[in-house]
Amino acid sequence: MTRTKTSPRRRQAVVWLHVVSSVAWMSQALALVVLMSLALTRPAQAAAATAMADRLDSVLLAPMANVSAFTGLVLAGATAWGYFRHWWVLTKFALTFIQLYAGIFLLSPALRESADTATATWPQIAGASLMASALSFQAWLSIAKPGKRTPWSPAAKPPTAPTWVFVAGVAAPVFDVGAGLAAGYPLPALSLVTLIVLGLERRGRRRRAQPPTARNPRSAPAASPPVV
C-alpha cells in the first residue's frame, strides 16, 4: 500500500488555528462574564455593557467557536487520533457540542434580550463562566491526554490524511468567517462541506488500512509461484 505524504507545515497550520480560535473563544467567554457582571452591579452602565456583550457574542465569540470546533474535527479525522479511539478526544467533542448548542439556543438569545432590555441576570453570568471553565478543562485534556483507548476503538489505525485536507482545514474557516462578517451572522457553510468530504476520505483511508483477509483479497499479497 502506498502512503500519501503529508506536509507537516500544513498540519501545524491547522493546529495553530485550533489553538488560537480556542483561546479566543475562552477569552471572549470571560469578557462576557465581566460585561454581564458590570451590567448587573452598575445599572447606570447596563445599557452599554449588555450591548457590548451581545455584539461580542455575535461578531467574535460565535465565529471563533465554530472555527475551534471545525479545526478540532479536522485534526481528529485527518490523523490517527480519530473521533472515538480515545476517551480524552471523545470528551472534548462532547463538551464542544454541548457548548455550541447551549451558546446558540440559550446564551445568544439571552444576551440579545439583555441588550434590548438593558438588564442582566446571574444565569447569564453562570453560563458564560461554565463555558470558559469547560474550555479551560479541554485545554488540559489536550495536554495531558488522560485515559486509555475506548472499548470500540478500531484495531486498524488509519494513516494521516493527504496535504489537501489540512489546506482545506485552514481555508474553509477563513472563508466562512469572512462570509459571516459580510452577512452579519455566523455562516459555516464551507466548513460543513469540508467535514462531509473529510468523512468520505477518512472512510477510504480506514478501508485501505485494514489488514488483508479472505474477504478482501485485493489487499492481500500475491502468492509466490511454487518452486520446482
PDB file of N, CA, C and O in Angstrom, residues 24-98:
ATOM      1  N   ALA A  24      -9.217  32.278  21.843  1.00  0.00           N
ATOM      2  CA  ALA A  24     -10.096  33.422  21.596  1.00  0.00           C
ATOM      3  C   ALA A  24     -11.503  33.145  22.116  1.00  0.00           C
ATOM      4  O   ALA A  24     -12.138  34.024  22.732  1.00  0.00           O
ATOM      5  N   TRP A  25     -12.002  31.937  21.899  1.00  0.00           N
ATOM      6  CA  TRP A  25     -13.330  31.553  22.392  1.00  0.00           C
ATOM      7  C   TRP A  25     -13.393  31.682  23.913  1.00  0.00           C
ATOM      8  O   TRP A  25     -14.328  32.267  24.464  1.00  0.00           O
ATOM      9  N   MET A  26     -12.368  31.155  24.608  1.00  0.00           N
ATOM     10  CA  MET A  26     -12.360  31.202  26.065  1.00  0.00           C
ATOM     11  C   MET A  26     -12.232  32.641  26.575  1.00  0.00           C
ATOM     12  O   MET A  26     -12.923  33.034  27.533  1.00  0.00           O
ATOM     13  N   SER A  27     -11.358  33.427  25.966  1.00  0.00           N
ATOM     14  CA  SER A  27     -11.178  34.806  26.423  1.00  0.00           C
ATOM     15  C   SER A  27     -12.437  35.633  26.209  1.00  0.00           C
ATOM     16  O   SER A  27     -12.772  36.499  27.039  1.00  0.00           O
ATOM     17  N   GLN A  28     -13.149  35.369  25.134  1.00  0.00           N
ATOM     18  CA  GLN A  28     -14.381  36.112  24.889  1.00  0.00           C
ATOM     19  C   GLN A  28     -15.492  35.681  25.838  1.00  0.00           C
ATOM     20  O   GLN A  28     -16.351  36.490  26.212  1.00  0.00           O
ATOM     21  N   ALA A  29     -15.485  34.411  26.242  1.00  0.00           N
ATOM     22  CA  ALA A  29     -16.440  33.972  27.262  1.00  0.00           C
ATOM     23  C   ALA A  29     -16.159  34.675  28.585  1.00  0.00           C
ATOM     24  O   ALA A  29     -17.084  35.088  29.300  1.00  0.00           O
ATOM     25  N   LEU A  30     -14.884  34.834  28.922  1.00  0.00           N
ATOM     26  CA  LEU A  30     -14.528  35.574  30.137  1.00  0.00           C
ATOM     27  C   LEU A  30     -14.924  37.044  30.018  1.00  0.00           C
ATOM     28  O   LEU A  30     -15.349  37.663  31.002  1.00  0.00           O
ATOM     29  N   ALA A  31     -14.785  37.616  28.809  1.00  0.00           N
ATOM     30  CA  ALA A  31     -15.214  39.004  28.610  1.00  0.00           C
ATOM     31  C   ALA A  31     -16.715  39.148  28.823  1.00  0.00           C
ATOM     32  O   ALA A  31     -17.180  40.164  29.374  1.00  0.00           O
ATOM     33  N   LEU A  32     -17.484  38.133  28.426  1.00  0.00           N
ATOM     34  CA  LEU A  32     -18.929  38.171  28.681  1.00  0.00           C
ATOM     35  C   LEU A  32     -19.222  38.171  30.178  1.00  0.00           C
ATOM     36  O   LEU A  32     -20.146  38.856  30.638  1.00  0.00           O
ATOM     37  N   VAL A  33     -18.444  37.397  30.931  1.00  0.00           N
ATOM     38  CA  VAL A  33     -18.624  37.376  32.385  1.00  0.00           C
ATOM     39  C   VAL A  33     -18.408  38.773  32.962  1.00  0.00           C
ATOM     40  O   VAL A  33     -19.190  39.256  33.805  1.00  0.00           O
ATOM     41  N   VAL A  34     -17.355  39.441  32.506  1.00  0.00           N
ATOM     42  CA  VAL A  34     -17.049  40.780  33.010  1.00  0.00           C
ATOM     43  C   VAL A  34     -18.153  41.773  32.630  1.00  0.00           C
ATOM     44  O   VAL A  34     -18.625  42.564  33.468  1.00  0.00           O
ATOM     45  N   LEU A  35     -18.574  41.737  31.378  1.00  0.00           N
ATOM     46  CA  LEU A  35     -19.574  42.700  30.917  1.00  0.00           C
ATOM     47  C   LEU A  35     -20.921  42.497  31.598  1.00  0.00           C
ATOM     48  O   LEU A  35     -21.576  43.466  32.017  1.00  0.00           O
ATOM     49  N   MET A  36     -21.355  41.237  31.711  1.00  0.00           N
ATOM     50  CA  MET A  36     -22.658  40.997  32.340  1.00  0.00           C
ATOM     51  C   MET A  36     -22.604  41.271  33.842  1.00  0.00           C
ATOM     52  O   MET A  36     -23.604  41.702  34.437  1.00  0.00           O
ATOM     53  N   SER A  37     -21.455  41.024  34.469  1.00  0.00           N
ATOM     54  CA  SER A  37     -21.307  41.369  35.891  1.00  0.00           C
ATOM     55  C   SER A  37     -21.378  42.889  36.078  1.00  0.00           C
ATOM     56  O   SER A  37     -21.981  43.388  37.036  1.00  0.00           O
ATOM     57  N   LEU A  38     -20.767  43.625  35.150  1.00  0.00           N
ATOM     58  CA  LEU A  38     -20.819  45.082  35.204  1.00  0.00           C
ATOM     59  C   LEU A  38     -22.253  45.589  35.039  1.00  0.00           C
ATOM     60  O   LEU A  38     -22.693  46.498  35.743  1.00  0.00           O
ATOM     61  N   ALA A  39     -22.980  44.967  34.108  1.00  0.00           N
ATOM     62  CA  ALA A  39     -24.367  45.377  33.885  1.00  0.00           C
ATOM     63  C   ALA A  39     -25.230  45.076  35.097  1.00  0.00           C
ATOM     64  O   ALA A  39     -26.183  45.817  35.393  1.00  0.00           O
ATOM     65  N   LEU A  40     -24.906  44.007  35.811  1.00  0.00           N
ATOM     66  CA  LEU A  40     -25.729  43.618  36.960  1.00  0.00           C
ATOM     67  C   LEU A  40     -25.432  44.465  38.192  1.00  0.00           C
ATOM     68  O   LEU A  40     -26.335  44.770  38.982  1.00  0.00           O
ATOM     69  N   THR A  41     -24.178  44.856  38.353  1.00  0.00           N
ATOM     70  CA  THR A  41     -23.787  45.584  39.568  1.00  0.00           C
ATOM     71  C   THR A  41     -23.830  47.101  39.407  1.00  0.00           C
ATOM     72  O   THR A  41     -23.870  47.818  40.404  1.00  0.00           O
ATOM     73  N   ARG A  42     -23.804  47.580  38.164  1.00  0.00           N
ATOM     74  CA  ARG A  42     -23.828  49.024  37.926  1.00  0.00           C
ATOM     75  C   ARG A  42     -24.929  49.353  36.919  1.00  0.00           C
ATOM     76  O   ARG A  42     -24.693  49.367  35.701  1.00  0.00           O
ATOM     77  N   PRO A  43     -26.135  49.566  37.385  1.00  0.00           N
ATOM     78  CA  PRO A  43     -27.273  49.803  36.486  1.00  0.00           C
ATOM     79  C   PRO A  43     -27.060  50.963  35.521  1.00  0.00           C
ATOM     80  O   PRO A  43     -27.588  50.939  34.399  1.00  0.00           O
ATOM     81  N   ALA A  44     -26.292  51.968  35.911  1.00  0.00           N
ATOM     82  CA  ALA A  44     -26.076  53.114  35.030  1.00  0.00           C
ATOM     83  C   ALA A  44     -25.308  52.728  33.770  1.00  0.00           C
ATOM     84  O   ALA A  44     -25.425  53.392  32.739  1.00  0.00           O
ATOM     85  N   GLN A  45     -24.527  51.666  33.840  1.00  0.00           N
ATOM     86  CA  GLN A  45     -23.729  51.216  32.701  1.00  0.00           C
ATOM     87  C   GLN A  45     -24.298  49.954  32.052  1.00  0.00           C
ATOM     88  O   GLN A  45     -23.666  49.363  31.185  1.00  0.00           O
ATOM     89  N   ALA A  46     -25.485  49.569  32.475  1.00  0.00           N
ATOM     90  CA  ALA A  46     -26.065  48.318  32.000  1.00  0.00           C
ATOM     91  C   ALA A  46     -26.343  48.346  30.496  1.00  0.00           C
ATOM     92  O   ALA A  46     -26.107  47.362  29.787  1.00  0.00           O
ATOM     93  N   ALA A  47     -26.858  49.470  29.994  1.00  0.00           N
ATOM     94  CA  ALA A  47     -27.196  49.540  28.566  1.00  0.00           C
ATOM     95  C   ALA A  47     -25.957  49.351  27.698  1.00  0.00           C
ATOM     96  O   ALA A  47     -25.966  48.571  26.730  1.00  0.00           O
ATOM     97  N   ALA A  48     -24.862  50.022  28.032  1.00  0.00           N
ATOM     98  CA  ALA A  48     -23.637  49.893  27.234  1.00  0.00           C
ATOM     99  C   ALA A  48     -23.026  48.504  27.379  1.00  0.00           C
ATOM    100  O   ALA A  48     -22.570  47.905  26.401  1.00  0.00           O
ATOM    101  N   ALA A  49     -23.030  47.953  28.608  1.00  0.00           N
ATOM    102  CA  ALA A  49     -22.411  46.651  28.845  1.00  0.00           C
ATOM    103  C   ALA A  49     -23.167  45.533  28.141  1.00  0.00           C
ATOM    104  O   ALA A  49     -22.564  44.643  27.524  1.00  0.00           O
ATOM    105  N   THR A  50     -24.481  45.530  28.204  1.00  0.00           N
ATOM    106  CA  THR A  50     -25.261  44.475  27.552  1.00  0.00           C
ATOM    107  C   THR A  50     -25.179  44.579  26.032  1.00  0.00           C
ATOM    108  O   THR A  50     -25.152  43.558  25.332  1.00  0.00           O
ATOM    109  N   ALA A  51     -25.145  45.799  25.509  1.00  0.00           N
ATOM    110  CA  ALA A  51     -24.991  45.970  24.062  1.00  0.00           C
ATOM    111  C   ALA A  51     -23.639  45.454  23.597  1.00  0.00           C
ATOM    112  O   ALA A  51     -23.536  44.792  22.552  1.00  0.00           O
ATOM    113  N   MET A  52     -22.581  45.729  24.359  1.00  0.00           N
ATOM    114  CA  MET A  52     -21.250  45.236  24.014  1.00  0.00           C
ATOM    115  C   MET A  52     -21.190  43.715  24.112  1.00  0.00           C
ATOM    116  O   MET A  52     -20.565  43.048  23.278  1.00  0.00           O
ATOM    117  N   ALA A  53     -21.840  43.129  25.109  1.00  0.00           N
ATOM    118  CA  ALA A  53     -21.851  41.677  25.268  1.00  0.00           C
ATOM    119  C   ALA A  53     -22.546  40.997  24.087  1.00  0.00           C
ATOM    120  O   ALA A  53     -22.069  39.984  23.560  1.00  0.00           O
ATOM    121  N   ASP A  54     -23.666  41.545  23.672  1.00  0.00           N
ATOM    122  CA  ASP A  54     -24.388  40.970  22.532  1.00  0.00           C
ATOM    123  C   ASP A  54     -23.560  41.079  21.251  1.00  0.00           C
ATOM    124  O   ASP A  54     -23.501  40.131  20.451  1.00  0.00           O
ATOM    125  N   ARG A  55     -22.900  42.212  21.072  1.00  0.00           N
ATOM    126  CA  ARG A  55     -22.066  42.412  19.883  1.00  0.00           C
ATOM    127  C   ARG A  55     -20.860  41.482  19.906  1.00  0.00           C
ATOM    128  O   ARG A  55     -20.485  40.907  18.883  1.00  0.00           O
ATOM    129  N   LEU A  56     -20.250  41.327  21.055  1.00  0.00           N
ATOM    130  CA  LEU A  56     -19.096  40.437  21.188  1.00  0.00           C
ATOM    131  C   LEU A  56     -19.486  39.001  20.872  1.00  0.00           C
ATOM    132  O   LEU A  56     -18.744  38.276  20.188  1.00  0.00           O
ATOM    133  N   ASP A  57     -20.639  38.591  21.336  1.00  0.00           N
ATOM    134  CA  ASP A  57     -21.095  37.222  21.105  1.00  0.00           C
ATOM    135  C   ASP A  57     -21.325  36.944  19.626  1.00  0.00           C
ATOM    136  O   ASP A  57     -20.916  35.904  19.105  1.00  0.00           O
ATOM    137  N   SER A  58     -21.968  37.864  18.931  1.00  0.00           N
ATOM    138  CA  SER A  58     -22.343  37.623  17.534  1.00  0.00           C
ATOM    139  C   SER A  58     -21.190  37.819  16.556  1.00  0.00           C
ATOM    140  O   SER A  58     -21.093  37.112  15.549  1.00  0.00           O
ATOM    141  N   VAL A  59     -20.295  38.767  16.854  1.00  0.00           N
ATOM    142  CA  VAL A  59     -19.237  39.110  15.903  1.00  0.00           C
ATOM    143  C   VAL A  59     -17.958  38.303  16.128  1.00  0.00           C
ATOM    144  O   VAL A  59     -17.271  37.945  15.169  1.00  0.00           O
ATOM    145  N   LEU A  60     -17.629  37.984  17.383  1.00  0.00           N
ATOM    146  CA  LEU A  60     -16.359  37.329  17.681  1.00  0.00           C
ATOM    147  C   LEU A  60     -16.518  35.932  18.271  1.00  0.00           C
ATOM    148  O   LEU A  60     -15.915  34.975  17.780  1.00  0.00           O
ATOM    149  N   LEU A  61     -17.300  35.820  19.351  1.00  0.00           N
ATOM    150  CA  LEU A  61     -17.358  34.532  20.048  1.00  0.00           C
ATOM    151  C   LEU A  61     -17.937  33.430  19.172  1.00  0.00           C
ATOM    152  O   LEU A  61     -17.361  32.334  19.098  1.00  0.00           O
ATOM    153  N   ALA A  62     -19.051  33.675  18.525  1.00  0.00           N
ATOM    154  CA  ALA A  62     -19.677  32.631  17.712  1.00  0.00           C
ATOM    155  C   ALA A  62     -18.770  32.173  16.552  1.00  0.00           C
ATOM    156  O   ALA A  62     -18.607  30.967  16.353  1.00  0.00           O
ATOM    157  N   PRO A  63     -18.157  33.079  15.776  1.00  0.00           N
ATOM    158  CA  PRO A  63     -17.244  32.608  14.724  1.00  0.00           C
ATOM    159  C   PRO A  63     -16.046  31.840  15.272  1.00  0.00           C
ATOM    160  O   PRO A  63     -15.639  30.816  14.698  1.00  0.00           O
ATOM    161  N   MET A  64     -15.456  32.288  16.386  1.00  0.00           N
ATOM    162  CA  MET A  64     -14.306  31.583  16.949  1.00  0.00           C
ATOM    163  C   MET A  64     -14.700  30.211  17.480  1.00  0.00           C
ATOM    164  O   MET A  64     -13.937  29.247  17.390  1.00  0.00           O
ATOM    165  N   ALA A  65     -15.907  30.095  18.032  1.00  0.00           N
ATOM    166  CA  ALA A  65     -16.389  28.791  18.486  1.00  0.00           C
ATOM    167  C   ALA A  65     -16.534  27.834  17.310  1.00  0.00           C
ATOM    168  O   ALA A  65     -16.161  26.650  17.397  1.00  0.00           O
ATOM    169  N   ASN A  66     -17.066  28.327  16.191  1.00  0.00           N
ATOM    170  CA  ASN A  66     -17.192  27.483  15.001  1.00  0.00           C
ATOM    171  C   ASN A  66     -15.833  27.053  14.466  1.00  0.00           C
ATOM    172  O   ASN A  66     -15.637  25.894  14.084  1.00  0.00           O
ATOM    173  N   VAL A  67     -14.887  27.975  14.434  1.00  0.00           N
ATOM    174  CA  VAL A  67     -13.547  27.649  13.930  1.00  0.00           C
ATOM    175  C   VAL A  67     -12.861  26.643  14.847  1.00  0.00           C
ATOM    176  O   VAL A  67     -12.233  25.683  14.385  1.00  0.00           O
ATOM    177  N   SER A  68     -12.992  26.825  16.151  1.00  0.00           N
ATOM    178  CA  SER A  68     -12.384  25.898  17.101  1.00  0.00           C
ATOM    179  C   SER A  68     -12.959  24.498  16.947  1.00  0.00           C
ATOM    180  O   SER A  68     -12.210  23.507  16.912  1.00  0.00           O
ATOM    181  N   ALA A  69     -14.276  24.390  16.868  1.00  0.00           N
ATOM    182  CA  ALA A  69     -14.902  23.079  16.712  1.00  0.00           C
ATOM    183  C   ALA A  69     -14.522  22.442  15.379  1.00  0.00           C
ATOM    184  O   ALA A  69     -14.206  21.245  15.314  1.00  0.00           O
ATOM    185  N   PHE A  70     -14.515  23.231  14.307  1.00  0.00           N
ATOM    186  CA  PHE A  70     -14.201  22.689  12.983  1.00  0.00           C
ATOM    187  C   PHE A  70     -12.771  22.181  12.912  1.00  0.00           C
ATOM    188  O   PHE A  70     -12.515  21.060  12.452  1.00  0.00           O
ATOM    189  N   THR A  71     -11.803  22.973  13.371  1.00  0.00           N
ATOM    190  CA  THR A  71     -10.407  22.554  13.297  1.00  0.00           C
ATOM    191  C   THR A  71     -10.146  21.352  14.202  1.00  0.00           C
ATOM    192  O   THR A  71      -9.311  20.493  13.879  1.00  0.00           O
ATOM    193  N   GLY A  72     -10.851  21.265  15.331  1.00  0.00           N
ATOM    194  CA  GLY A  72     -10.713  20.084  16.176  1.00  0.00           C
ATOM    195  C   GLY A  72     -11.201  18.831  15.471  1.00  0.00           C
ATOM    196  O   GLY A  72     -10.565  17.768  15.541  1.00  0.00           O
ATOM    197  N   LEU A  73     -12.318  18.934  14.766  1.00  0.00           N
ATOM    198  CA  LEU A  73     -12.835  17.801  13.999  1.00  0.00           C
ATOM    199  C   LEU A  73     -11.890  17.415  12.871  1.00  0.00           C
ATOM    200  O   LEU A  73     -11.686  16.230  12.593  1.00  0.00           O
ATOM    201  N   VAL A  74     -11.306  18.408  12.219  1.00  0.00           N
ATOM    202  CA  VAL A  74     -10.361  18.119  11.138  1.00  0.00           C
ATOM    203  C   VAL A  74      -9.136  17.398  11.672  1.00  0.00           C
ATOM    204  O   VAL A  74      -8.687  16.395  11.103  1.00  0.00           O
ATOM    205  N   LEU A  75      -8.574  17.884  12.773  1.00  0.00           N
ATOM    206  CA  LEU A  75      -7.370  17.266  13.324  1.00  0.00           C
ATOM    207  C   LEU A  75      -7.632  15.832  13.765  1.00  0.00           C
ATOM    208  O   LEU A  75      -6.763  14.963  13.625  1.00  0.00           O
ATOM    209  N   ALA A  76      -8.801  15.563  14.309  1.00  0.00           N
ATOM    210  CA  ALA A  76      -9.112  14.195  14.722  1.00  0.00           C
ATOM    211  C   ALA A  76      -9.368  13.298  13.511  1.00  0.00           C
ATOM    212  O   ALA A  76      -8.871  12.173  13.445  1.00  0.00           O
ATOM    213  N   GLY A  77     -10.143  13.806  12.559  1.00  0.00           N
ATOM    214  CA  GLY A  77     -10.495  12.982  11.411  1.00  0.00           C
ATOM    215  C   GLY A  77      -9.372  12.788  10.416  1.00  0.00           C
ATOM    216  O   GLY A  77      -9.327  11.792   9.701  1.00  0.00           O
ATOM    217  N   ALA A  78      -8.435  13.734  10.359  1.00  0.00           N
ATOM    218  CA  ALA A  78      -7.362  13.655   9.369  1.00  0.00           C
ATOM    219  C   ALA A  78      -6.107  12.975   9.920  1.00  0.00           C
ATOM    220  O   ALA A  78      -5.136  12.807   9.177  1.00  0.00           O
ATOM    221  N   THR A  79      -6.101  12.609  11.188  1.00  0.00           N
ATOM    222  CA  THR A  79      -4.940  11.961  11.784  1.00  0.00           C
ATOM    223  C   THR A  79      -5.366  10.627  12.402  1.00  0.00           C
ATOM    224  O   THR A  79      -6.542  10.239  12.363  1.00  0.00           O
ATOM    225  N   ALA A  80      -4.397   9.943  12.985  1.00  0.00           N
ATOM    226  CA  ALA A  80      -4.680   8.640  13.581  1.00  0.00           C
ATOM    227  C   ALA A  80      -5.417   8.734  14.908  1.00  0.00           C
ATOM    228  O   ALA A  80      -5.849   7.711  15.448  1.00  0.00           O
ATOM    229  N   TRP A  81      -5.583   9.949  15.476  1.00  0.00           N
ATOM    230  CA  TRP A  81      -6.298  10.079  16.742  1.00  0.00           C
ATOM    231  C   TRP A  81      -7.737   9.612  16.610  1.00  0.00           C
ATOM    232  O   TRP A  81      -8.268   8.953  17.492  1.00  0.00           O
ATOM    233  N   GLY A  82      -8.381   9.958  15.507  1.00  0.00           N
ATOM    234  CA  GLY A  82      -9.750   9.526  15.285  1.00  0.00           C
ATOM    235  C   GLY A  82     -10.755  10.258  16.168  1.00  0.00           C
ATOM    236  O   GLY A  82     -10.398  11.073  17.019  1.00  0.00           O
ATOM    237  N   TYR A  83     -12.026   9.940  15.936  1.00  0.00           N
ATOM    238  CA  TYR A  83     -13.095  10.576  16.693  1.00  0.00           C
ATOM    239  C   TYR A  83     -13.470   9.781  17.948  1.00  0.00           C
ATOM    240  O   TYR A  83     -13.893  10.358  18.948  1.00  0.00           O
ATOM    241  N   PHE A  84     -13.346   8.465  17.906  1.00  0.00           N
ATOM    242  CA  PHE A  84     -13.830   7.622  19.006  1.00  0.00           C
ATOM    243  C   PHE A  84     -12.760   6.653  19.506  1.00  0.00           C
ATOM    244  O   PHE A  84     -13.081   5.713  20.218  1.00  0.00           O
ATOM    245  N   ARG A  85     -11.506   6.869  19.165  1.00  0.00           N
ATOM    246  CA  ARG A  85     -10.450   5.945  19.573  1.00  0.00           C
ATOM    247  C   ARG A  85      -9.975   6.194  21.006  1.00  0.00           C
ATOM    248  O   ARG A  85      -9.515   5.279  21.678  1.00  0.00           O
ATOM    249  N   HIS A  86     -10.070   7.441  21.477  1.00  0.00           N
ATOM    250  CA  HIS A  86      -9.522   7.796  22.782  1.00  0.00           C
ATOM    251  C   HIS A  86     -10.568   8.552  23.595  1.00  0.00           C
ATOM    252  O   HIS A  86     -11.304   9.383  23.060  1.00  0.00           O
ATOM    253  N   TRP A  87     -10.588   8.285  24.901  1.00  0.00           N
ATOM    254  CA  TRP A  87     -11.577   8.900  25.768  1.00  0.00           C
ATOM    255  C   TRP A  87     -11.429  10.404  25.837  1.00  0.00           C
ATOM    256  O   TRP A  87     -12.413  11.136  25.882  1.00  0.00           O
ATOM    257  N   TRP A  88     -10.182  10.898  25.845  1.00  0.00           N
ATOM    258  CA  TRP A  88      -9.992  12.340  26.000  1.00  0.00           C
ATOM    259  C   TRP A  88     -10.487  13.097  24.773  1.00  0.00           C
ATOM    260  O   TRP A  88     -11.033  14.198  24.898  1.00  0.00           O
ATOM    261  N   VAL A  89     -10.322  12.509  23.584  1.00  0.00           N
ATOM    262  CA  VAL A  89     -10.840  13.143  22.368  1.00  0.00           C
ATOM    263  C   VAL A  89     -12.364  13.138  22.384  1.00  0.00           C
ATOM    264  O   VAL A  89     -13.015  14.151  22.068  1.00  0.00           O
ATOM    265  N   LEU A  90     -12.955  12.011  22.757  1.00  0.00           N
ATOM    266  CA  LEU A  90     -14.405  11.911  22.809  1.00  0.00           C
ATOM    267  C   LEU A  90     -14.989  12.884  23.825  1.00  0.00           C
ATOM    268  O   LEU A  90     -16.036  13.502  23.588  1.00  0.00           O
ATOM    269  N   THR A  91     -14.312  13.062  24.962  1.00  0.00           N
ATOM    270  CA  THR A  91     -14.773  14.013  25.975  1.00  0.00           C
ATOM    271  C   THR A  91     -14.731  15.443  25.446  1.00  0.00           C
ATOM    272  O   THR A  91     -15.654  16.240  25.680  1.00  0.00           O
ATOM    273  N   LYS A  92     -13.655  15.780  24.729  1.00  0.00           N
ATOM    274  CA  LYS A  92     -13.555  17.123  24.152  1.00  0.00           C
ATOM    275  C   LYS A  92     -14.684  17.390  23.165  1.00  0.00           C
ATOM    276  O   LYS A  92     -15.277  18.477  23.167  1.00  0.00           O
ATOM    277  N   PHE A  93     -14.999  16.399  22.329  1.00  0.00           N
ATOM    278  CA  PHE A  93     -16.065  16.600  21.355  1.00  0.00           C
ATOM    279  C   PHE A  93     -17.413  16.763  22.041  1.00  0.00           C
ATOM    280  O   PHE A  93     -18.227  17.605  21.646  1.00  0.00           O
ATOM    281  N   ALA A  94     -17.666  15.961  23.076  1.00  0.00           N
ATOM    282  CA  ALA A  94     -18.942  16.070  23.788  1.00  0.00           C
ATOM    283  C   ALA A  94     -19.096  17.454  24.407  1.00  0.00           C
ATOM    284  O   ALA A  94     -20.148  18.098  24.279  1.00  0.00           O
ATOM    285  N   LEU A  95     -18.035  17.931  25.063  1.00  0.00           N
ATOM    286  CA  LEU A  95     -18.093  19.262  25.674  1.00  0.00           C
ATOM    287  C   LEU A  95     -18.248  20.352  24.620  1.00  0.00           C
ATOM    288  O   LEU A  95     -18.986  21.328  24.819  1.00  0.00           O
ATOM    289  N   THR A  96     -17.548  20.198  23.494  1.00  0.00           N
ATOM    290  CA  THR A  96     -17.625  21.209  22.439  1.00  0.00           C
ATOM    291  C   THR A  96     -19.034  21.336  21.886  1.00  0.00           C
ATOM    292  O   THR A  96     -19.570  22.444  21.742  1.00  0.00           O
ATOM    293  N   PHE A  97     -19.668  20.201  21.584  1.00  0.00           N
ATOM    294  CA  PHE A  97     -21.013  20.254  21.015  1.00  0.00           C
ATOM    295  C   PHE A  97     -22.031  20.754  22.034  1.00  0.00           C
ATOM    296  O   PHE A  97     -22.978  21.463  21.671  1.00  0.00           O
ATOM    297  N   ILE A  98     -21.858  20.393  23.301  1.00  0.00           N
ATOM    298  CA  ILE A  98     -22.761  20.914  24.334  1.00  0.00           C
ATOM    299  C   ILE A  98     -22.651  22.439  24.409  1.00  0.00           C
ATOM    300  O   ILE A  98     -23.657  23.154  24.478  1.00  0.00           O
TER     301      ILE A  98
END
